[in-house]
Every structure is written in C-alpha cells, then in structure tokens.
Tab-separated table of N, CA, C and O in Angstrom:
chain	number	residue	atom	x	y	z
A	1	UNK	N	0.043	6.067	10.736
A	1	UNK	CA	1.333	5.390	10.812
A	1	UNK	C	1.795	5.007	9.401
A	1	UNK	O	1.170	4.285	8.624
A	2	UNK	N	3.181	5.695	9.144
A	2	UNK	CA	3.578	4.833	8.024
A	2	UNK	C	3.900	3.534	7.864
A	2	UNK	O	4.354	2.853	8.784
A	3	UNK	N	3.631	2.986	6.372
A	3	UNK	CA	3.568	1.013	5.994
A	3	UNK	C	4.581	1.157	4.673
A	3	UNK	O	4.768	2.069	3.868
A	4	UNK	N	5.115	-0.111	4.829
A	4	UNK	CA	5.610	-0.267	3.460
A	4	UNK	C	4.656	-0.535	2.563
A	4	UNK	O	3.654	-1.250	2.596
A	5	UNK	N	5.253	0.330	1.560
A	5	UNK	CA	4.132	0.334	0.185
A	5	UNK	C	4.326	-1.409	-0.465
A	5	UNK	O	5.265	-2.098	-0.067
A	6	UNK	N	3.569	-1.805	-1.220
A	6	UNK	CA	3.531	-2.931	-1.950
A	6	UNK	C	3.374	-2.765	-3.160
A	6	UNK	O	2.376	-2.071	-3.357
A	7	UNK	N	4.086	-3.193	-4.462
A	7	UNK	CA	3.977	-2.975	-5.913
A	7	UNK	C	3.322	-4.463	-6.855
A	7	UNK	O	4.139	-5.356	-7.080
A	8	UNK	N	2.540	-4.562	-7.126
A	8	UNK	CA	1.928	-5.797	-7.599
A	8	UNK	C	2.117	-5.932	-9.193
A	8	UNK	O	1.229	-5.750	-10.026
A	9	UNK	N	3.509	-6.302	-9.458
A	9	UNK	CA	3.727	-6.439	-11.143
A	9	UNK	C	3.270	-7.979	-11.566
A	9	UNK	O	3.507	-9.040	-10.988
A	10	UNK	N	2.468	-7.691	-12.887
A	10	UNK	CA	2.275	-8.567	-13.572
A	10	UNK	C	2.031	-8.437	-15.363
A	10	UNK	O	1.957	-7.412	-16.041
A	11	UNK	N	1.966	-9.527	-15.685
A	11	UNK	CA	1.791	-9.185	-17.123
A	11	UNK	C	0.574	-8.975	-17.481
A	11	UNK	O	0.491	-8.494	-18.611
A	12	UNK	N	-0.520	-9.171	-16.889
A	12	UNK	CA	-1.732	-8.813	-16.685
A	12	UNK	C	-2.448	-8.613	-15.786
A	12	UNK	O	-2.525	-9.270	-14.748
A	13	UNK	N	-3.207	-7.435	-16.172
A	13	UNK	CA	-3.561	-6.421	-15.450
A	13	UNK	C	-4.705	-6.489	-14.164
A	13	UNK	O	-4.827	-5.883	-13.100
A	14	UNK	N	-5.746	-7.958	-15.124
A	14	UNK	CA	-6.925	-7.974	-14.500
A	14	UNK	C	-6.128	-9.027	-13.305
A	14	UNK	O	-6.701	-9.305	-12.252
A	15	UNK	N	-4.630	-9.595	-13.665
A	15	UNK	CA	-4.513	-10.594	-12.650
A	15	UNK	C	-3.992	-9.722	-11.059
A	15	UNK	O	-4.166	-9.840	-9.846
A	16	UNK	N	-3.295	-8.858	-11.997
A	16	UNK	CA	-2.792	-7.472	-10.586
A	16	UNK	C	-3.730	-6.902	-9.533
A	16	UNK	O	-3.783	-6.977	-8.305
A	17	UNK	N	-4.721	-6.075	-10.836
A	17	UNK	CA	-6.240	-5.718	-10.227
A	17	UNK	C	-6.706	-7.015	-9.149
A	17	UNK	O	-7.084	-6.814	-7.995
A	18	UNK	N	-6.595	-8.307	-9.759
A	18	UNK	CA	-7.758	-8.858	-8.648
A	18	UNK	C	-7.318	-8.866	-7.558
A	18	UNK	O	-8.020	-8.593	-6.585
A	19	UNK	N	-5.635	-9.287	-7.439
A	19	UNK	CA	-5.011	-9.907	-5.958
A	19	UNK	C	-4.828	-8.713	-5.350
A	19	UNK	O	-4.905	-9.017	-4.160
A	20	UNK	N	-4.595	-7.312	-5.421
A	20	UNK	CA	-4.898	-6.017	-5.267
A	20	UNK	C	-6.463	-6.019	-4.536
A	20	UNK	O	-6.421	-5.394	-3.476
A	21	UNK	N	-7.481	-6.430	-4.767
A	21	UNK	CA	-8.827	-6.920	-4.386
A	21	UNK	C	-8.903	-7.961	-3.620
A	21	UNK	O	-9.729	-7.893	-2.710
A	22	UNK	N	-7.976	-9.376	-3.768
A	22	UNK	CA	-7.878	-10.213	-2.507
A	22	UNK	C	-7.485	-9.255	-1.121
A	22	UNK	O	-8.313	-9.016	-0.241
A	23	UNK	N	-6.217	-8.811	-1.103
A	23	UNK	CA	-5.729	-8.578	-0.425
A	23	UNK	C	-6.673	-7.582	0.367
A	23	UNK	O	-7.259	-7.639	1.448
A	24	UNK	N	-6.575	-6.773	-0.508
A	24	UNK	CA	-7.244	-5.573	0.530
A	24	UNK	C	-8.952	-5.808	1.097
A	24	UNK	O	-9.652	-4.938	1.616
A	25	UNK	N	-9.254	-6.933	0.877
A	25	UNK	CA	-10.278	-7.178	1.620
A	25	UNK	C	-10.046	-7.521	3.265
A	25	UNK	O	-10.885	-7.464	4.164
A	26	UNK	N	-8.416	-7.947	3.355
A	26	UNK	CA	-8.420	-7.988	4.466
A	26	UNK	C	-7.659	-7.366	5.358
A	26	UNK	O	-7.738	-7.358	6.587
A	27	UNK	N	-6.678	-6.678	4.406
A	27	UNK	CA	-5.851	-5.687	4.965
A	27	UNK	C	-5.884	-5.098	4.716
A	27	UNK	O	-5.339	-5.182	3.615
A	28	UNK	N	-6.369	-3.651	4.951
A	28	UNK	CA	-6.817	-2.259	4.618
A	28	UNK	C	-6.340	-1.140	4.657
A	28	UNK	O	-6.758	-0.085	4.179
A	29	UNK	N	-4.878	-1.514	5.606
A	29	UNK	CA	-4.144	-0.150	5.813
A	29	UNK	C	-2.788	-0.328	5.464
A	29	UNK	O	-1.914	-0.025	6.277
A	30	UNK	N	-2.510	-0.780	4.362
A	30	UNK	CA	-1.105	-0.665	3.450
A	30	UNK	C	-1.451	-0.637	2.379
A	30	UNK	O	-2.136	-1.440	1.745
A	31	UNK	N	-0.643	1.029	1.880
A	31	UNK	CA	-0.541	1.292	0.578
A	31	UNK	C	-0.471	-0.114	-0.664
A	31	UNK	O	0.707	-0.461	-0.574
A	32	UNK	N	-0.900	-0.707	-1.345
A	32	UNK	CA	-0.674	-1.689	-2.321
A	32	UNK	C	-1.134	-1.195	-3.619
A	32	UNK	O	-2.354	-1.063	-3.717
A	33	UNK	N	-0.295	-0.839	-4.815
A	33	UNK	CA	-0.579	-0.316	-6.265
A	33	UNK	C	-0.186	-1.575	-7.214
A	33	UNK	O	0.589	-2.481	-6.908
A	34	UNK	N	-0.872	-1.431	-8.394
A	34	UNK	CA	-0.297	-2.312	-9.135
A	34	UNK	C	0.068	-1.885	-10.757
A	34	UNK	O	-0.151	-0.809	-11.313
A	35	UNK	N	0.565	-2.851	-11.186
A	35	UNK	CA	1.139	-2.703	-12.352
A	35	UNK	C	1.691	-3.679	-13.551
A	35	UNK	O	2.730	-4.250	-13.881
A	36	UNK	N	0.200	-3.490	-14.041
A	36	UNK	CA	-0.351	-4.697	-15.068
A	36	UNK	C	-0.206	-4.394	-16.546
A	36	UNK	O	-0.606	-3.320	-16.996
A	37	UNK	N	0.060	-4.828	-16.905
A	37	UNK	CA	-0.254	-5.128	-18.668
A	37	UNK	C	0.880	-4.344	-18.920
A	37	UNK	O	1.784	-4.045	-18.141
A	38	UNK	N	0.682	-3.954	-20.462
A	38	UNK	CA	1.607	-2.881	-21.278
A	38	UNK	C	0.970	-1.089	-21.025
A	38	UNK	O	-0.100	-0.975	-20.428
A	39	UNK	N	1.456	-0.231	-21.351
A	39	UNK	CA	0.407	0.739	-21.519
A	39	UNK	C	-0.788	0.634	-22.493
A	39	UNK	O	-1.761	1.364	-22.307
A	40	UNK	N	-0.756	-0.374	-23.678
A	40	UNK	CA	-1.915	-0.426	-24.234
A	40	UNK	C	-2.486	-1.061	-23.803
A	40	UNK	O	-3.490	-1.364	-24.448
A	41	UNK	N	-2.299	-1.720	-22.445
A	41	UNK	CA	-3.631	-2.676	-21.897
A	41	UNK	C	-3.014	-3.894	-22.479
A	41	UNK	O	-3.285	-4.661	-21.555
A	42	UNK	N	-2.324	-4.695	-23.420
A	42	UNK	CA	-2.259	-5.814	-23.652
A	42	UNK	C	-1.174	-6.294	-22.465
A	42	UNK	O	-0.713	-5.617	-21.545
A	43	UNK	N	-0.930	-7.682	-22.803
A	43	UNK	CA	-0.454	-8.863	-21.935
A	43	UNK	C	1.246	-8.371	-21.918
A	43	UNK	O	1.728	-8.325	-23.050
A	44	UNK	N	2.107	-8.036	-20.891
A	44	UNK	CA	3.341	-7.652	-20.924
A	44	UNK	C	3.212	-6.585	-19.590
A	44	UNK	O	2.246	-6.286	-18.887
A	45	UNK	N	4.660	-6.149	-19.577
A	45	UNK	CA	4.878	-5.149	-18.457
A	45	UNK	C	5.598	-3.874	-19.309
A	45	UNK	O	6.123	-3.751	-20.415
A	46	UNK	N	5.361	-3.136	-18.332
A	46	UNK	CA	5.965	-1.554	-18.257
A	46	UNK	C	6.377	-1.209	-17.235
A	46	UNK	O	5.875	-1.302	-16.115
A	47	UNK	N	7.881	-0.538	-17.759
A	47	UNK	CA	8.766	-0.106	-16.560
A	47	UNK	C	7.944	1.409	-16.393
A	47	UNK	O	8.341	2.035	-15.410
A	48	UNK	N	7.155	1.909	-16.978
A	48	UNK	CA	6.743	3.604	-16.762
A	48	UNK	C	5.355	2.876	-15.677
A	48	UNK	O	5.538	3.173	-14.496
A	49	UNK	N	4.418	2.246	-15.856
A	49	UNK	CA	3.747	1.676	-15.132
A	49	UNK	C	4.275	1.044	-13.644
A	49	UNK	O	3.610	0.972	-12.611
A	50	UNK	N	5.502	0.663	-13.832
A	50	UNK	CA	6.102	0.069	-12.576
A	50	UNK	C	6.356	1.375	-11.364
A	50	UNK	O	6.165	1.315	-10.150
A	51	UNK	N	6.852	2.534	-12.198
A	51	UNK	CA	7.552	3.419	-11.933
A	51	UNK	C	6.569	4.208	-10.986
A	51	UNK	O	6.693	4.549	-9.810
A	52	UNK	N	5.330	4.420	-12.091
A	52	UNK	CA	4.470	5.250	-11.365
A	52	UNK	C	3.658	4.397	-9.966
A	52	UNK	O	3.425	5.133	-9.007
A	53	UNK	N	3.380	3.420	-9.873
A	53	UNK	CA	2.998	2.338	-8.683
A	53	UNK	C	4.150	2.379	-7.659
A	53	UNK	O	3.919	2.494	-6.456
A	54	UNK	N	5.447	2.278	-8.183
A	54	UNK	CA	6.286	2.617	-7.060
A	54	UNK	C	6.406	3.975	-6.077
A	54	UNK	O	6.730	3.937	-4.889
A	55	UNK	N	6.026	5.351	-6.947
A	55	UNK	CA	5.578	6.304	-6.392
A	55	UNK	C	4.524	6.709	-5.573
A	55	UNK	O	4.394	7.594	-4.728
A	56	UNK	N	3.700	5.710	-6.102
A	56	UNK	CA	2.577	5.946	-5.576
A	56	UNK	C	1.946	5.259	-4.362
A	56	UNK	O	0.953	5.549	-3.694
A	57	UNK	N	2.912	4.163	-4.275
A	57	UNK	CA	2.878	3.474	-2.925
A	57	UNK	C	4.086	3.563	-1.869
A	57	UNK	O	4.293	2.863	-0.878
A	58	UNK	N	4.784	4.591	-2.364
A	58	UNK	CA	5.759	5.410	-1.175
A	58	UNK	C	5.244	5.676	-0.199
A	58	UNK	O	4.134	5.355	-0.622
A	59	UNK	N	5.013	6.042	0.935
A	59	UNK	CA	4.841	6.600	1.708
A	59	UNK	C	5.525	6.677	2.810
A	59	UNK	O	5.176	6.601	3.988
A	60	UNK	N	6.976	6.903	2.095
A	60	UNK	CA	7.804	6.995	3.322
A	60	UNK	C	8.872	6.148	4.085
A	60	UNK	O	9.757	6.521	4.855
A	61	UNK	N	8.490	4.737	3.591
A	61	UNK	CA	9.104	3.544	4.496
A	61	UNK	C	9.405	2.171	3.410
A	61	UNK	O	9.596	0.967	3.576
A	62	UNK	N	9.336	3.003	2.351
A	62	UNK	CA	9.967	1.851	0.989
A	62	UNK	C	8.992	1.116	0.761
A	62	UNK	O	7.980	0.891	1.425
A	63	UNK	N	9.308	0.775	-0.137
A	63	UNK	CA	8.219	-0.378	-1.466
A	63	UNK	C	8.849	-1.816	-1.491
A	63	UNK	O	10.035	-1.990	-1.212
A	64	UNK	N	8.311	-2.464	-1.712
A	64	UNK	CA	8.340	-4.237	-1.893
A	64	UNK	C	7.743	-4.378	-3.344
A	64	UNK	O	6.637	-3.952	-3.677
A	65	UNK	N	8.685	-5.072	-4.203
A	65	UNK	CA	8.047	-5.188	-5.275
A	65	UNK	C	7.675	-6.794	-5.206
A	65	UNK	O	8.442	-7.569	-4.635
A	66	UNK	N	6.375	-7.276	-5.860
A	66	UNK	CA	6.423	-8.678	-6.005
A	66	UNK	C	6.431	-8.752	-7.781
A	66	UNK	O	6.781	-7.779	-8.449
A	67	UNK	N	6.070	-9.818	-8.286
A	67	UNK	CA	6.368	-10.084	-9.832
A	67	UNK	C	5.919	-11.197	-9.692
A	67	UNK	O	6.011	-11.880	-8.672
A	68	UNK	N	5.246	-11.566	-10.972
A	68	UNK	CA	4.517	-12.490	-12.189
A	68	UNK	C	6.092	-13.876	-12.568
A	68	UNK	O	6.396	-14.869	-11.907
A	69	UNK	N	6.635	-13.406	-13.655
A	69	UNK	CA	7.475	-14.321	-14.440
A	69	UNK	C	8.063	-13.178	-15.857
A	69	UNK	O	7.538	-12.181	-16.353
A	70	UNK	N	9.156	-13.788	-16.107
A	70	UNK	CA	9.880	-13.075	-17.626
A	70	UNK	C	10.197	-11.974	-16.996
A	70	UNK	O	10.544	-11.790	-15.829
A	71	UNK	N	10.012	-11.097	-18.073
A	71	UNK	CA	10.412	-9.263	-18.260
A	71	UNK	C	9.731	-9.151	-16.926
A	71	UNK	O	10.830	-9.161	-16.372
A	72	UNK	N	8.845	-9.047	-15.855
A	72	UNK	CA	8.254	-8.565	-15.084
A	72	UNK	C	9.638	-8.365	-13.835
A	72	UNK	O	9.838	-7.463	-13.022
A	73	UNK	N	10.467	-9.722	-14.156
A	73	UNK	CA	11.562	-8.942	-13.100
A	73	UNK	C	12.500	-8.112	-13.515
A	73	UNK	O	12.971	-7.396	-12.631
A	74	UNK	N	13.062	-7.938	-14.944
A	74	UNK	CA	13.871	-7.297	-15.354
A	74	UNK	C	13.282	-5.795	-15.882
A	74	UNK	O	14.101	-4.959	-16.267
A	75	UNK	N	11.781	-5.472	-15.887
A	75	UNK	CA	11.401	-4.319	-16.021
A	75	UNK	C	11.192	-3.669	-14.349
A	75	UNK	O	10.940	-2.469	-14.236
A	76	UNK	N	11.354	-4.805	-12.730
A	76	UNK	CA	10.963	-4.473	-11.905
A	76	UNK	C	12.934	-3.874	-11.508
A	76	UNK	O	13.208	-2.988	-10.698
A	77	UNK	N	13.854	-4.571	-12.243
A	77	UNK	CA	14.915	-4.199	-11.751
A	77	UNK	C	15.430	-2.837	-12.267
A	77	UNK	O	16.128	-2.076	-11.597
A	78	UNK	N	14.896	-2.551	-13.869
A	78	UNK	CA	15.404	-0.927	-14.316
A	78	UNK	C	14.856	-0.127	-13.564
A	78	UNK	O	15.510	0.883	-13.305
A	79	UNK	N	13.497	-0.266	-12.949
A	79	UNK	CA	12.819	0.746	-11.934
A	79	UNK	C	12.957	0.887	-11.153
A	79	UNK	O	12.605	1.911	-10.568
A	80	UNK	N	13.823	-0.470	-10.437
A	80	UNK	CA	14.515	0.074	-9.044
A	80	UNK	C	15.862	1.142	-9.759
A	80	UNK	O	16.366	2.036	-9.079
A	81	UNK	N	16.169	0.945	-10.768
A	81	UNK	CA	17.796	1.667	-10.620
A	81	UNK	C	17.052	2.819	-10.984
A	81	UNK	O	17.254	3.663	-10.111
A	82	UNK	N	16.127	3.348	-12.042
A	82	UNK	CA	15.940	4.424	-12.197
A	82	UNK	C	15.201	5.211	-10.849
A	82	UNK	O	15.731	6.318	-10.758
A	83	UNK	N	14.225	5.038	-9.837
A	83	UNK	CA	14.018	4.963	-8.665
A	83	UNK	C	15.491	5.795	-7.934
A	83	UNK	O	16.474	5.132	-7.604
A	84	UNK	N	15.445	6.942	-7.805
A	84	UNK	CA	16.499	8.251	-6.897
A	84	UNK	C	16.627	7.494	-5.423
A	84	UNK	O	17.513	6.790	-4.940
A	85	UNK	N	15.450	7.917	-4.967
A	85	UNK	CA	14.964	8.418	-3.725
A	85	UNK	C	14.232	7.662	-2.884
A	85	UNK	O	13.920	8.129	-1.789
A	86	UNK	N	13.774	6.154	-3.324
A	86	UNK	CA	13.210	5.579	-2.599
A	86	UNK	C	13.272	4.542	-2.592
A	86	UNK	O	13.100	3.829	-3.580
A	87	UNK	N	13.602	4.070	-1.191
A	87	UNK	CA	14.145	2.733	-0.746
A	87	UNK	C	13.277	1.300	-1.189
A	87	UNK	O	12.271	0.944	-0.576
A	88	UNK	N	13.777	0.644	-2.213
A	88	UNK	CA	12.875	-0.740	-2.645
A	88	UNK	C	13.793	-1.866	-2.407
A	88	UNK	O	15.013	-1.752	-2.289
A	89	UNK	N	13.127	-2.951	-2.344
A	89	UNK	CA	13.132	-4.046	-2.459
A	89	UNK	C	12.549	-5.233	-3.502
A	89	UNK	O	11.323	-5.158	-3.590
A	90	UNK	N	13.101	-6.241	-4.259
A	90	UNK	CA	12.421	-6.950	-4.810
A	90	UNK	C	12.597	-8.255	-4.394
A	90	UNK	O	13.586	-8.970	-4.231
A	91	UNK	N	11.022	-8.443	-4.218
A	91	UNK	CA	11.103	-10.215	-3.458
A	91	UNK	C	11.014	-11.247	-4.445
A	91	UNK	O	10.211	-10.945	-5.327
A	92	UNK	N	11.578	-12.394	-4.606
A	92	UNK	CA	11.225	-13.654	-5.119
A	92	UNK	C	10.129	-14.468	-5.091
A	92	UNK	O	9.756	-15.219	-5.993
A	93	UNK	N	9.673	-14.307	-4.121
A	93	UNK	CA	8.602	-14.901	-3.100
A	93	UNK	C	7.008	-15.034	-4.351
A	93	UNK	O	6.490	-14.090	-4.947
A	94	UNK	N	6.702	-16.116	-4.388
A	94	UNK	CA	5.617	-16.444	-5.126
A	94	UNK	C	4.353	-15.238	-5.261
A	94	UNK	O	3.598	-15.260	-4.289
A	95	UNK	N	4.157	-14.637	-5.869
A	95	UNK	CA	3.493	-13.001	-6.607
A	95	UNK	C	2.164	-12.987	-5.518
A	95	UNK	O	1.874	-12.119	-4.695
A	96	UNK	N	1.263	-14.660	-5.919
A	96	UNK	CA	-0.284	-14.670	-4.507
A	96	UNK	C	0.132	-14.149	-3.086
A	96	UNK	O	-0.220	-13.128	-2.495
A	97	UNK	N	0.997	-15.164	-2.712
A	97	UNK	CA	1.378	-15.638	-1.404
A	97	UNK	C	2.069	-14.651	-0.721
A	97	UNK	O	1.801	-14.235	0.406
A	98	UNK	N	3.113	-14.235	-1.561
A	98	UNK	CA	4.516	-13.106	-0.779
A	98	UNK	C	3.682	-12.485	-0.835
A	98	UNK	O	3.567	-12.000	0.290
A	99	UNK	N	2.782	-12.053	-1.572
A	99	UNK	CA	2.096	-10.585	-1.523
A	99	UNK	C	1.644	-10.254	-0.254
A	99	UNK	O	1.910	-9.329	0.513
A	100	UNK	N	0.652	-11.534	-0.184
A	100	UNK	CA	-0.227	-10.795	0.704
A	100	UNK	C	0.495	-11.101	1.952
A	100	UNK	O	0.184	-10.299	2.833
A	101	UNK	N	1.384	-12.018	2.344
A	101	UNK	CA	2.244	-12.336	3.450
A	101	UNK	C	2.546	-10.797	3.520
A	101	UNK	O	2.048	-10.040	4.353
A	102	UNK	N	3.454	-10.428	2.506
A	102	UNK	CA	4.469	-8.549	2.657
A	102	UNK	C	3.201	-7.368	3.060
A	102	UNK	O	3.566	-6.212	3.274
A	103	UNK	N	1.768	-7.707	3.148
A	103	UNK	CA	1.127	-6.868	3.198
A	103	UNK	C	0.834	-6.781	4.822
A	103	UNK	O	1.071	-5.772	5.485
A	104	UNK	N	0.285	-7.991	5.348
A	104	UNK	CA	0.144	-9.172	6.508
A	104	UNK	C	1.454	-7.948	7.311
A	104	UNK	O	0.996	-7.073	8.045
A	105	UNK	N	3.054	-8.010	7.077
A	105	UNK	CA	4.119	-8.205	7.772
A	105	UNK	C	3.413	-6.272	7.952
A	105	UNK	O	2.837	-5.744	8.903
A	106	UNK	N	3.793	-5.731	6.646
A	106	UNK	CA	3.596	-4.620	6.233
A	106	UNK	C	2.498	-3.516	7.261
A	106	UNK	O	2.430	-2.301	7.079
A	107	UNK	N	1.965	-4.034	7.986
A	107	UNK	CA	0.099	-3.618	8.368
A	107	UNK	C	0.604	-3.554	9.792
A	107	UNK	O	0.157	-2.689	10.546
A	108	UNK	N	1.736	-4.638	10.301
A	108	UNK	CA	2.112	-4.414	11.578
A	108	UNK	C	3.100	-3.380	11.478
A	108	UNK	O	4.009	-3.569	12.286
A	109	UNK	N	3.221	-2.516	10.885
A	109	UNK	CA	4.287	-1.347	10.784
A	109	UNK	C	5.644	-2.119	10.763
A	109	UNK	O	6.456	-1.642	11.556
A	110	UNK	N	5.857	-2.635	10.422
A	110	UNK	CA	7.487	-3.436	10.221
A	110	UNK	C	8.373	-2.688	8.917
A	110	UNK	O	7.920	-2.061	7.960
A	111	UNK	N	9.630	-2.967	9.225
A	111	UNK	CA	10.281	-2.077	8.486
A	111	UNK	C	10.719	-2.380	7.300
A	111	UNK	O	11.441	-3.340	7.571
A	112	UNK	N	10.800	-2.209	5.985
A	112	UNK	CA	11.018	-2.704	4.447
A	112	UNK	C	11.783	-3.852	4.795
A	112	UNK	O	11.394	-4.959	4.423
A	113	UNK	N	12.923	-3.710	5.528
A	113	UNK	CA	14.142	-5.096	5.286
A	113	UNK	C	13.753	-6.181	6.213
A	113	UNK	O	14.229	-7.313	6.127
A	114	UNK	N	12.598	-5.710	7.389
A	114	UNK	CA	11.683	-6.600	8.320
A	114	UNK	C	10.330	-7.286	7.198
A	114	UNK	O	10.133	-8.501	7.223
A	115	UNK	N	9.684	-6.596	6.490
A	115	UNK	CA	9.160	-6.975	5.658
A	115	UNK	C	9.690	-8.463	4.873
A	115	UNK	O	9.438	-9.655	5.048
A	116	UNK	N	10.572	-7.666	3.906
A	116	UNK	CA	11.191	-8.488	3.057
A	116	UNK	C	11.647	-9.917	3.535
A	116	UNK	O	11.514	-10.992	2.949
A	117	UNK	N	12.116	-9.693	4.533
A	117	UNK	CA	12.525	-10.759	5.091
A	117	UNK	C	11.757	-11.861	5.916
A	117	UNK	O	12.146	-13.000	6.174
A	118	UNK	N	10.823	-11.378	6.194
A	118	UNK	CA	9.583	-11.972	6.639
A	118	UNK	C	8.794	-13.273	5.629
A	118	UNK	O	8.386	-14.417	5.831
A	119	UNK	N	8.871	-12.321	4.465
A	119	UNK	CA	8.486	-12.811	3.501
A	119	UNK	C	9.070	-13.558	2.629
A	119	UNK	O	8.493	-14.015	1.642
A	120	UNK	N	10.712	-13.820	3.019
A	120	UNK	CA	11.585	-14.340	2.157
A	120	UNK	C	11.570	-16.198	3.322
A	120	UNK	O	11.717	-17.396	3.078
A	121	UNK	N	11.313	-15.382	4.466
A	121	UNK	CA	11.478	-16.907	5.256
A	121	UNK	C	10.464	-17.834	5.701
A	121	UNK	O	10.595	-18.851	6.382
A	122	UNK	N	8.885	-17.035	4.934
A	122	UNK	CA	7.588	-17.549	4.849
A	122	UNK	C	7.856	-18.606	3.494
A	122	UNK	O	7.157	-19.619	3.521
A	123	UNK	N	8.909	-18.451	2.175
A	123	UNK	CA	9.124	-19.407	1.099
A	123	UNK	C	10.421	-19.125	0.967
A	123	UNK	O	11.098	-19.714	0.124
C-alpha cells in the first residue's frame, strides 16, 4: 500500500538521523528520508539534499516536509518549487512531534492533505 513519504530537514544531520531512528522503531511502514547538514557534513541545510530525500520518499502519494529552524524552511520552500511532479506539503508543526504524529497519520494510509492536516490540528 502506498504512504505518504516524510522528509526530515534539519541543520544537523546526526539530529535527522536519530528521529529518523525514533520513529521508525515504531512505525515501520512509511517511507521517512532525511536531510541533514550541508553537503560537507557541517551544521546548515541543502536544498540538493532536500531534493534528493524528497525523491526518495515519493512513493506515489506526496511528501510532508517537517523542518528544524532558519534556512531549513526557506531551503524546504525552493525544493518544493523546484519539485515538477510531486505533490508536497510543508508542515509547521514542531520537527519531534509533527514528525512522528505525520508518520503515526501516514502508516494508516491517509492521504497527504489528511496527513497534513492531522498534524496541523495535533499543534
């Protein structure tokens, strides 16, 4: 069954990686990628990093982006515009919490704007 994908931006990487590791300890069947640091690994974001996590957690039924703070939303917003073909969303929703809530909504097969919204009226 297709899930909405989940995009886990942050300015660091090991903080993406871990909640990427919360989560999927308990929810196991939604796509969730992330997208941490700069490409050199230091503290910051990348829209080519965003880009490729958004692809890669397509599968069909749109992406949910969550975000950190700063550039993390304004590098999550050029990637939605550069983004053709596939239906995203970006939530407000606190980066821990929305996450794993959008993953939670996500796992019951619910639909991106069922998602989002789920998660917008959980905060």
């Amino acid at each position: 069954m297709e899930r909405v994908g989940i995009v886990l931006i942050s300015h660091s990487s090991k903080i993406a990686e871990g909640l990427k590791e919360l989560i999927s300890q308990v929810i196991t069947d939604v796509p969730i990628e992330t997208a941490g640091g700069t490409e050199e690994n230091e503290i910051g974001t990348s829209i080519e990093k965003i880009m490729e996590s958004i692809h890669r957690a397509d599968y069909g039924k749109g992406v949910l982006l969550f975000y950190d703070i700063g550039s993390a939303k304004m590098n999550a917003e050029i990637a939605i515009e550069m983004a053709e073909s596939i239906e995203i969303m970006l939530s407000e929703a606190p980066l821990v919490e929305g996450s794993y809530v959008g993953a939670v909504e996500s796992g019951m097969g619910k639909s991106l704007k069922e998602v989002y919204d789920a998660v917008g009226k959980a905060f």
